[in-house]
mmCIF file of C-alpha atoms in Angstrom:
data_model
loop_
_atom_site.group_PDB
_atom_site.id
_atom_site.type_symbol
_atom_site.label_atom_id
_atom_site.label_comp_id
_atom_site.label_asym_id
_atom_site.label_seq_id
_atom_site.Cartn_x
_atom_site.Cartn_y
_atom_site.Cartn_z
ATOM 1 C CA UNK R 1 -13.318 -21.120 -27.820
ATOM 2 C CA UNK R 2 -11.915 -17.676 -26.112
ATOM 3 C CA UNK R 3 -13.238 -16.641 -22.634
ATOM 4 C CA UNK R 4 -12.956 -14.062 -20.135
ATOM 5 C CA UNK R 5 -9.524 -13.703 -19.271
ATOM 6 C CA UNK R 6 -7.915 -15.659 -21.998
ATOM 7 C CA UNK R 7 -5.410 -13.600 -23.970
ATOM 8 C CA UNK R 8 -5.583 -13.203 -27.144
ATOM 9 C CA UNK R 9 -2.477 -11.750 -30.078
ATOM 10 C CA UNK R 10 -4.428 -9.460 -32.171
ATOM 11 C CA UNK R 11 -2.377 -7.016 -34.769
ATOM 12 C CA UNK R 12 1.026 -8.142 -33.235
ATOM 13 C CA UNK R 13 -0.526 -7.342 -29.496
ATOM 14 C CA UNK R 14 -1.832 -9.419 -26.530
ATOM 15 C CA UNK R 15 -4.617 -8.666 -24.979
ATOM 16 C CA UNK R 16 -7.030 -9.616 -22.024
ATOM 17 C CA UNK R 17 -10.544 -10.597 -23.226
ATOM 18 C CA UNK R 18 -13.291 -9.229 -21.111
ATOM 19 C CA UNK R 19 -15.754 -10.788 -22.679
ATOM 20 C CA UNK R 20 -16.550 -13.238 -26.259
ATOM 21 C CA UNK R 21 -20.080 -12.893 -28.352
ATOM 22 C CA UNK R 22 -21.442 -13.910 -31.672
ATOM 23 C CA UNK R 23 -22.980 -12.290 -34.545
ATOM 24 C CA UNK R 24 -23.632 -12.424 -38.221
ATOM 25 C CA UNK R 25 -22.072 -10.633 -41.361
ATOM 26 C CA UNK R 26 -24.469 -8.812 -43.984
ATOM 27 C CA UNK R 27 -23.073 -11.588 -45.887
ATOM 28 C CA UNK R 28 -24.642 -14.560 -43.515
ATOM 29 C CA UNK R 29 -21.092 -15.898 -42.481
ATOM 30 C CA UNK R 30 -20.928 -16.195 -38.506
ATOM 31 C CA UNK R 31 -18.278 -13.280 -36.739
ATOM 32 C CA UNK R 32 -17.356 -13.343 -33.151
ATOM 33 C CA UNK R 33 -16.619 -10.143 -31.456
ATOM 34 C CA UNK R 34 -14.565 -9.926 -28.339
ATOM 35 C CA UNK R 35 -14.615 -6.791 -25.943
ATOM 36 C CA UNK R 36 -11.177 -6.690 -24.004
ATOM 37 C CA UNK R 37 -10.102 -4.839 -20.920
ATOM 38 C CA UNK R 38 -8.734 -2.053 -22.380
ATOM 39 C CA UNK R 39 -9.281 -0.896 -25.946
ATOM 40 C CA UNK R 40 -12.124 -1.519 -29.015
ATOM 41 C CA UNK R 41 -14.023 -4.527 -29.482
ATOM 42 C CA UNK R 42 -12.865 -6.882 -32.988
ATOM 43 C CA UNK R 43 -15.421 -8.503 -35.127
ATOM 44 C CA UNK R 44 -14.044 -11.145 -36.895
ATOM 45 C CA UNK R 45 -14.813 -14.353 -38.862
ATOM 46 C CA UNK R 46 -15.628 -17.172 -36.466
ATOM 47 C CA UNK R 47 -12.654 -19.545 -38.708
ATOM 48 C CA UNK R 48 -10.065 -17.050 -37.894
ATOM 49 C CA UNK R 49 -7.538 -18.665 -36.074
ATOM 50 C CA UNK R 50 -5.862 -16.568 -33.229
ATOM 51 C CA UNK R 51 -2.871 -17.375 -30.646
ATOM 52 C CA UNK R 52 -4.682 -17.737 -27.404
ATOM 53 C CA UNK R 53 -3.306 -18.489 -24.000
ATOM 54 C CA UNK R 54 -5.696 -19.177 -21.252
ATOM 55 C CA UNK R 55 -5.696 -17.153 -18.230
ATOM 56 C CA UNK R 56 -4.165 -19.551 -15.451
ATOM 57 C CA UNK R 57 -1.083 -20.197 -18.284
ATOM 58 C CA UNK R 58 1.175 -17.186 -17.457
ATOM 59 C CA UNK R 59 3.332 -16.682 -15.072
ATOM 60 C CA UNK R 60 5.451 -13.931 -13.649
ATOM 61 C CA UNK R 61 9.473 -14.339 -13.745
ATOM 62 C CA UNK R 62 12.375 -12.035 -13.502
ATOM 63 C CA UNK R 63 13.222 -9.675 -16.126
ATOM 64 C CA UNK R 64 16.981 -9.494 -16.850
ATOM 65 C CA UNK R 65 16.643 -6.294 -19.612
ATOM 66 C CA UNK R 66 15.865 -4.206 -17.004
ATOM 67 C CA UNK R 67 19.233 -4.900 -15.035
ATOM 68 C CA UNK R 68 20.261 -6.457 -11.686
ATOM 69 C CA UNK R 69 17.967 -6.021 -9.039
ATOM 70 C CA UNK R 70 19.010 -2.304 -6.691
ATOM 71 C CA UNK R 71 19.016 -2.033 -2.941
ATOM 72 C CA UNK R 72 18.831 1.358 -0.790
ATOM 73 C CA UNK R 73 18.369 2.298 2.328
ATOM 74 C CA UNK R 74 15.853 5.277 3.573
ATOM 75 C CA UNK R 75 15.818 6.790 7.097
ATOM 76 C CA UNK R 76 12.468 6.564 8.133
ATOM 77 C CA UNK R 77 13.265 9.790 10.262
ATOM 78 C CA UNK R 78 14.536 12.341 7.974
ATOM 79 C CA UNK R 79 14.286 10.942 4.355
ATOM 80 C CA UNK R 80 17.832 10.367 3.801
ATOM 81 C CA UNK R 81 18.727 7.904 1.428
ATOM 82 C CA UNK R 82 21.901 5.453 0.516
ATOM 83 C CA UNK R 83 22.575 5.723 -3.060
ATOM 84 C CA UNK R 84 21.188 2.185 -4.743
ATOM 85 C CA UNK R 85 23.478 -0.726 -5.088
ATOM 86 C CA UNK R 86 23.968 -4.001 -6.425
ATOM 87 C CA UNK R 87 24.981 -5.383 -3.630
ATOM 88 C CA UNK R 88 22.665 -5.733 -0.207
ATOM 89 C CA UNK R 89 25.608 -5.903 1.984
ATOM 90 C CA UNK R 90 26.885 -2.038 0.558
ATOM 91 C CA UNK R 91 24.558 -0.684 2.572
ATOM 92 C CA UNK R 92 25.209 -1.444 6.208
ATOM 93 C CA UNK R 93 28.196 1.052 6.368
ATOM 94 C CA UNK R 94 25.819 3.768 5.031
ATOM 95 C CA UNK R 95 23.434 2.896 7.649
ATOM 96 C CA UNK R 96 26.119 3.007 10.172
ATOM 97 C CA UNK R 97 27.589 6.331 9.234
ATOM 98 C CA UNK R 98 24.480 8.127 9.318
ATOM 99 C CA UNK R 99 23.597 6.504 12.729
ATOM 100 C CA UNK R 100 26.735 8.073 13.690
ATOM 101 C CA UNK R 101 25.890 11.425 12.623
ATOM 102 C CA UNK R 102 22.712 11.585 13.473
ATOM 103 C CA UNK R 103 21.474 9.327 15.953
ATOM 104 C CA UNK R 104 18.509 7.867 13.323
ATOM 105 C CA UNK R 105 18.383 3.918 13.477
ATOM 106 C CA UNK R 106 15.074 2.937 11.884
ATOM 107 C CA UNK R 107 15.774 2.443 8.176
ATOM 108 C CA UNK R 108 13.419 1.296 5.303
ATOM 109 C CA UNK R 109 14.967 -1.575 3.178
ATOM 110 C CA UNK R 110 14.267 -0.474 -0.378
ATOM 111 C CA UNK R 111 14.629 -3.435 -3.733
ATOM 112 C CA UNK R 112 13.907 -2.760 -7.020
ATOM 113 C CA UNK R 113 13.866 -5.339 -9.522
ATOM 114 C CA UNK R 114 11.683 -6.039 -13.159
ATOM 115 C CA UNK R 115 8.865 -8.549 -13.555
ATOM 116 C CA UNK R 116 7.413 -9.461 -16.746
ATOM 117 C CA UNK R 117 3.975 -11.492 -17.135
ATOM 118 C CA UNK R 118 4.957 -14.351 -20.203
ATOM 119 C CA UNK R 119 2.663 -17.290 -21.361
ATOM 120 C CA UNK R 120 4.105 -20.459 -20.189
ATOM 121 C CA UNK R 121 6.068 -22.559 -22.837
ATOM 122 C CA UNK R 122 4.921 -25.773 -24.146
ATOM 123 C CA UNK R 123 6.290 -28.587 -21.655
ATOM 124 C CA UNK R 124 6.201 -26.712 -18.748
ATOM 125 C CA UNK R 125 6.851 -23.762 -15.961
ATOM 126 C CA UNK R 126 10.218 -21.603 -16.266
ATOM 127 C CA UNK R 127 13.069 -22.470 -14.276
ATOM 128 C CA UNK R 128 12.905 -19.022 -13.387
ATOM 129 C CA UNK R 129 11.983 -17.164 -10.153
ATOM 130 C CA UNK R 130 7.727 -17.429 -11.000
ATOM 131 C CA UNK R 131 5.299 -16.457 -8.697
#
């Protein structure tokens, strides 16, 4: 049974089913086409087995491959940027100086960091940051 929302692995992909209906072959056997969210419809046999996780099984936790999270600092004023850091605390003397120079003290925090949406594993939630 696949409904709207599950997510299904067809050819090596995931994908979001929109929607789940049957029909019959030429042949008399009973298919099952889904529609998904983005891309054609698949008529299939109604045995095939496919790797489905239901909807409210994902979750969204850090990704690590796309590096350490970055930090800058933007003057809200003229555009004027820190170059992005590691480190949140790097920042402050940028800030400083260019209060300094130019009198600007509104500043918008910028953090950039890499989500990925994975199917929960058997047992259980990640022990990683999952929102």
């Amino acid at each position: 049974m696949v409904g709207t929302g599950d997510r299904v692995r067809v050819a090596g992909h995931w994908r979001t089913v929109k929607g789940a209906r049957t029909d019959r072959f030429l042949t008399g056997g009973l298919a099952v086409i889904l529609d998904f969210e983005r891309g054609r419809p698949v008529r299939m046999p109604a045995t095939s087995l496919l790797d489905v996780v239901p909807r409210g099984d994902w979750v969204v936790v850090e990704e690590t491959a796309g590096g350490p999270p970055t930090y800058e600092l933007e003057c809200t004023l003229c555009g004027e940027f820190c170059q992005p850091t590691n480190a949140p605390s790097e920042r402050g003397p940028w800030a400083l100086d260019h209060t300094g120079r130019t009198g600007h003290d509104i500043f918008r925090a910028i953090t950039t960091s890499f989500l990925r949406v994975v199917p929960t594993p058997p047992g259980g939630a990640f022990n990683d940051a999952s929102a």
